[in-house]
XYZ file of C-alpha atoms in Angstrom:
329
model
C 6.260 21.500 8.039
C 4.190 24.865 7.651
C 6.292 25.999 4.930
C 4.138 26.698 1.703
C 5.201 25.396 -1.083
C 4.246 23.410 -4.642
C 6.635 21.230 -4.912
C 6.415 18.440 -1.919
C 10.256 17.849 -0.002
C 11.624 14.922 -1.110
C 12.322 12.773 1.868
C 11.970 9.108 1.125
C 14.831 6.908 -1.054
C 12.502 6.520 -4.045
C 10.943 9.860 -4.014
C 13.587 11.988 -6.555
C 13.335 8.838 -8.594
C 9.140 9.369 -8.629
C 9.825 13.142 -9.457
C 12.207 12.777 -12.406
C 9.555 10.629 -14.033
C 7.544 13.347 -13.525
C 9.613 15.843 -14.683
C 10.169 13.696 -17.657
C 6.485 13.471 -18.826
C 6.232 17.038 -17.977
C 8.859 17.881 -20.325
C 7.550 15.660 -23.398
C 4.019 17.259 -22.799
C 5.531 20.613 -22.725
C 8.041 20.280 -25.912
C 4.996 18.460 -27.728
C 2.504 20.932 -27.247
C 4.718 24.188 -27.572
C 5.652 22.509 -30.995
C 1.762 21.941 -31.964
C 0.929 25.200 -31.047
C 3.676 26.595 -32.988
C 3.638 24.489 -36.057
C -0.786 25.315 -35.792
C 0.013 29.077 -35.544
C 2.768 28.862 -38.088
C 0.793 27.335 -40.894
C -2.129 29.977 -40.163
C -0.302 32.359 -41.207
C 2.022 30.727 -44.087
C -1.396 29.170 -45.824
C -3.404 31.887 -45.454
C -6.012 32.363 -48.239
C -4.890 35.531 -50.188
C -7.780 36.103 -52.765
C -12.011 34.458 -53.158
C -10.534 31.692 -55.894
C -6.861 30.758 -54.965
C -6.183 27.403 -55.344
C -3.726 25.884 -52.507
C -1.080 24.132 -53.444
C -1.472 20.405 -53.808
C 1.169 18.717 -50.768
C 2.267 14.607 -51.697
C 2.619 12.657 -49.045
C 5.904 12.080 -47.308
C 6.789 8.579 -46.070
C 10.302 9.250 -44.206
C 8.528 12.012 -42.318
C 4.895 9.941 -41.505
C 7.237 7.305 -40.268
C 9.275 9.831 -38.019
C 6.728 11.708 -36.370
C 5.047 7.774 -35.399
C 8.362 5.841 -34.318
C 9.347 8.567 -32.064
C 6.478 9.317 -30.021
C 5.690 5.929 -30.144
C 9.337 5.517 -28.336
C 8.802 8.143 -26.223
C 5.610 6.577 -24.678
C 7.194 2.970 -24.506
C 9.913 4.687 -22.250
C 7.409 6.216 -19.964
C 5.226 3.002 -19.528
C 8.967 1.121 -19.165
C 10.130 4.032 -16.475
C 6.370 3.909 -14.713
C 6.496 -0.084 -14.690
C 9.793 -0.368 -13.017
C 8.948 1.905 -10.696
C 5.862 0.934 -9.469
C 7.282 -2.759 -8.716
C 9.971 -1.450 -6.721
C 7.602 1.121 -4.656
C 5.217 -2.169 -4.406
C 8.081 -4.719 -3.199
C 9.002 -4.202 0.468
C 12.752 -5.302 1.399
C 12.499 -8.228 3.794
C 14.102 -6.669 6.499
C 11.312 -4.087 6.471
C 9.743 -2.791 9.333
C 6.340 -3.861 9.691
C 3.539 -1.438 10.703
C -0.095 -1.679 10.724
C -2.245 1.117 9.399
C -6.243 1.618 10.382
C -8.003 4.300 8.873
C -11.406 5.213 10.313
C -13.084 8.396 10.276
C -11.689 11.137 11.068
C -8.172 9.086 11.965
C -5.275 7.046 11.363
C -4.730 4.309 14.439
C -0.740 2.755 13.773
C 0.458 0.028 16.143
C 4.692 -0.659 15.919
C 5.874 -4.062 15.569
C 6.611 -3.197 19.310
C 3.463 -2.752 20.133
C 3.721 1.057 20.370
C 0.149 2.790 18.999
C -0.725 6.352 17.990
C -3.407 8.182 16.833
C -2.504 9.969 13.650
C 1.156 9.951 14.435
C 3.627 7.695 12.848
C 7.314 8.007 14.961
C 9.541 6.009 12.603
C 13.594 5.980 12.468
C 15.613 7.330 9.585
C 17.443 5.182 6.621
C 14.706 2.522 7.450
C 12.462 0.866 5.429
C 9.198 0.839 6.912
C 6.504 -1.198 5.075
C 2.759 -0.234 6.203
C 0.091 -2.634 5.788
C -3.409 -1.198 5.769
C -7.094 -1.278 5.785
C -10.125 0.591 6.988
C -12.779 0.519 9.224
C -16.206 1.909 7.922
C -14.791 3.417 4.354
C -12.392 3.852 1.697
C -9.580 6.040 2.361
C -5.664 6.323 1.480
C -3.103 6.941 3.690
C -0.890 9.622 1.855
C 2.283 10.625 2.218
C 3.867 13.929 -0.180
C 6.840 14.101 1.046
C 8.036 9.958 0.534
C 6.001 10.153 -2.761
C 3.927 7.157 -1.305
C -0.038 7.379 -1.678
C -1.798 3.979 -0.698
C -5.667 3.021 -0.865
C -7.143 2.072 2.765
C -10.094 -0.628 1.731
C -12.625 -1.813 4.371
C -12.084 -5.802 4.286
C -8.906 -5.987 2.504
C -5.519 -5.637 3.172
C -3.289 -3.226 1.106
C 0.847 -2.599 1.563
C 2.469 0.577 0.779
C 6.920 0.587 1.694
C 9.080 3.466 2.268
C 12.580 4.747 3.431
C 12.785 7.732 4.824
C 16.205 9.568 4.509
C 15.613 13.060 6.690
C 14.766 13.420 9.560
C 11.760 16.274 10.102
C 7.728 15.467 10.444
C 5.390 15.560 6.914
C 2.510 15.324 6.615
C -0.108 12.723 6.469
C -3.159 13.123 4.235
C -6.357 11.235 3.231
C -6.480 11.036 -0.393
C -9.875 9.645 -0.771
C -13.217 11.430 -0.100
C -14.249 10.010 2.629
C -16.925 11.647 4.058
C -17.926 15.385 5.541
C -14.678 15.670 7.499
C -12.292 14.070 5.065
C -10.509 17.322 5.138
C -9.543 16.867 8.962
C -8.435 13.648 8.803
C -4.475 14.314 8.475
C -1.815 13.698 10.515
C 1.951 13.592 10.494
C 5.405 11.324 10.174
C 7.750 12.252 12.637
C 11.324 11.012 11.220
C 14.034 10.289 14.016
C 17.675 9.801 14.423
C 17.435 5.643 15.219
C 18.770 6.362 19.842
C 16.095 8.980 19.277
C 13.646 6.337 18.003
C 15.026 3.983 20.622
C 14.380 6.211 23.810
C 10.967 7.010 21.812
C 9.546 3.415 22.512
C 10.162 3.745 25.649
C 8.404 6.877 26.919
C 7.061 7.811 23.931
C 2.799 9.105 24.314
C 2.209 7.810 27.353
C -1.606 9.056 26.824
C -1.995 6.413 24.078
C 0.189 4.065 25.261
C -2.019 3.963 29.015
C -5.567 3.307 26.705
C -4.431 1.055 24.215
C -1.470 -1.018 25.562
C 2.190 -1.642 24.332
C 2.610 -5.466 23.761
C 3.584 -6.682 20.401
C 0.747 -7.242 18.317
C 1.568 -11.070 18.150
C 1.953 -11.263 22.121
C -2.521 -9.226 21.716
C -2.983 -11.745 18.792
C -2.198 -14.963 21.452
C -4.629 -13.819 23.674
C -7.182 -14.096 21.637
C -6.919 -17.115 20.127
C -7.340 -18.545 23.725
C -10.006 -16.382 24.721
C -12.424 -16.723 20.787
C -11.555 -20.232 21.128
C -9.482 -21.047 17.882
C -7.161 -22.988 19.814
C -9.663 -26.008 20.370
C -9.938 -26.195 16.192
C -6.524 -25.552 15.287
C -4.196 -26.108 17.882
C -4.907 -29.500 19.247
C -4.604 -32.441 16.186
C -5.598 -30.950 13.266
C -9.073 -32.851 12.581
C -11.489 -30.347 13.274
C -9.663 -27.480 11.593
C -6.098 -26.916 9.631
C -3.108 -26.351 11.711
C -2.112 -22.698 11.558
C 1.473 -22.820 12.297
C 3.676 -22.611 9.677
C 1.171 -21.869 7.064
C 1.067 -18.167 6.566
C 3.523 -17.753 3.375
C 2.919 -20.715 2.017
C 0.444 -22.054 -0.792
C -2.589 -24.056 0.540
C -4.603 -26.653 -1.092
C -8.696 -25.983 -1.275
C -11.269 -27.992 -1.531
C -11.700 -26.394 -5.167
C -8.617 -27.777 -6.323
C -7.146 -24.618 -6.377
C -4.436 -23.750 -4.607
C -3.484 -20.008 -2.875
C -1.218 -17.719 -0.790
C -1.681 -17.726 3.223
C -1.371 -14.101 3.124
C -2.913 -11.359 5.071
C -5.905 -10.991 2.765
C -6.439 -15.135 3.339
C -6.478 -15.139 6.477
C -8.899 -11.780 7.593
C -11.458 -13.960 5.018
C -11.095 -16.953 6.533
C -11.865 -15.408 9.861
C -14.719 -13.678 8.890
C -15.959 -15.939 5.914
C -14.835 -18.673 6.951
C -16.996 -21.103 3.730
C -15.709 -18.776 1.477
C -12.194 -20.969 0.835
C -12.851 -24.640 2.250
C -9.156 -26.040 3.058
C -8.723 -29.741 1.260
C -10.004 -32.293 3.493
C -12.020 -30.228 6.353
C -14.998 -29.639 6.550
C -17.127 -26.247 7.111
C -17.470 -25.996 10.281
C -16.153 -22.891 11.155
C -18.545 -19.951 12.335
C -18.463 -16.664 10.801
C -16.901 -14.014 13.506
C -18.134 -10.807 11.257
C -18.849 -8.141 14.001
C -17.164 -9.555 16.371
C -14.148 -8.276 15.657
C -12.037 -5.201 15.743
C -10.145 -4.667 12.545
C -7.755 -4.118 15.514
C -7.765 -7.185 16.592
C -7.611 -9.408 13.046
C -4.565 -7.268 12.842
C -3.282 -8.773 15.945
C -4.642 -12.083 15.058
C -2.870 -12.098 12.078
C 0.343 -10.976 13.434
C -0.090 -14.306 15.783
C -0.534 -16.561 13.228
C 3.056 -15.143 11.025
C 4.121 -15.745 14.396
C 3.564 -19.147 14.538
C 7.198 -21.024 13.714
C 7.776 -24.075 11.298
C 9.514 -26.003 14.044
C 8.306 -29.479 13.826
C 4.925 -28.342 12.226
C 3.462 -31.041 10.332
C 1.976 -30.115 6.740
C -2.208 -30.607 6.120
C -1.203 -33.432 3.997
C 0.860 -35.455 6.601
C -2.035 -34.850 9.136
C -4.398 -36.462 6.658
C -2.745 -38.771 6.186
C -2.215 -39.678 9.409
C -5.994 -39.538 10.400
C -6.561 -41.528 7.671
C -4.241 -44.111 8.759
């Protein structure tokens, strides 16, 4: 860090692939742009009118040439699209073994929580060689979490969850920027990623940032979420007999049938919406009895509640259909 360069350092597993695509697009633009420029200059010289009564020679069409200059650029553009699409899907699909970190953007800071519970502000400590998944949202306005060295950038949108992932390949410290203008002090919304050897990272988790830990605690998010689940009395309807509200164990990551007849995947966004706007999507077989928790829970608490719901085991859990069948029987 601190060394100025026009080309950011390459420190993630797919950074070189992003660079290769940019270089390819840049070379194509350079070759075609230079070709067009030289052709215009050459024709201007060759076909310059030499006298007032000169009539230029008529040039008939050339079908092979027209096919060539139509098909070749089309093929190059399609290659760019295919290459970009493959890379986009690769960067959008985190591996199953990725460590899941939550990130909340807020004017003018990034709040990070590790899967083990450790919290940081404007810093992200991670182990080298380990895929890292970021689940990102914002508390106030639109932000964008950008790590140039990893070639990754993802918007942090209030009321929604977005995800990004990367695998660091080089130990060191790297910049974090907000890439979306978010207010007067947007330029102050910076931080750093610290990539460490696995043994150093394990030791850091034990010692870590004592100042932050003492304020926020180091409990895993699902443990804090379980406590919130009790404190907010969610257990009254969602963990008794499933008559007032749908049972939540085993739901996350599976399809849920709604009153409208539609089905929806129970992911972070669906669970968040169900907490903040419970009448938006009513589960089939249940009444819209749940009150909204809008303004009662922070983004950190929502992430902890969702982490707890994700952690619920499917063992011994009945499906909503089985519950309804039992109740009707």
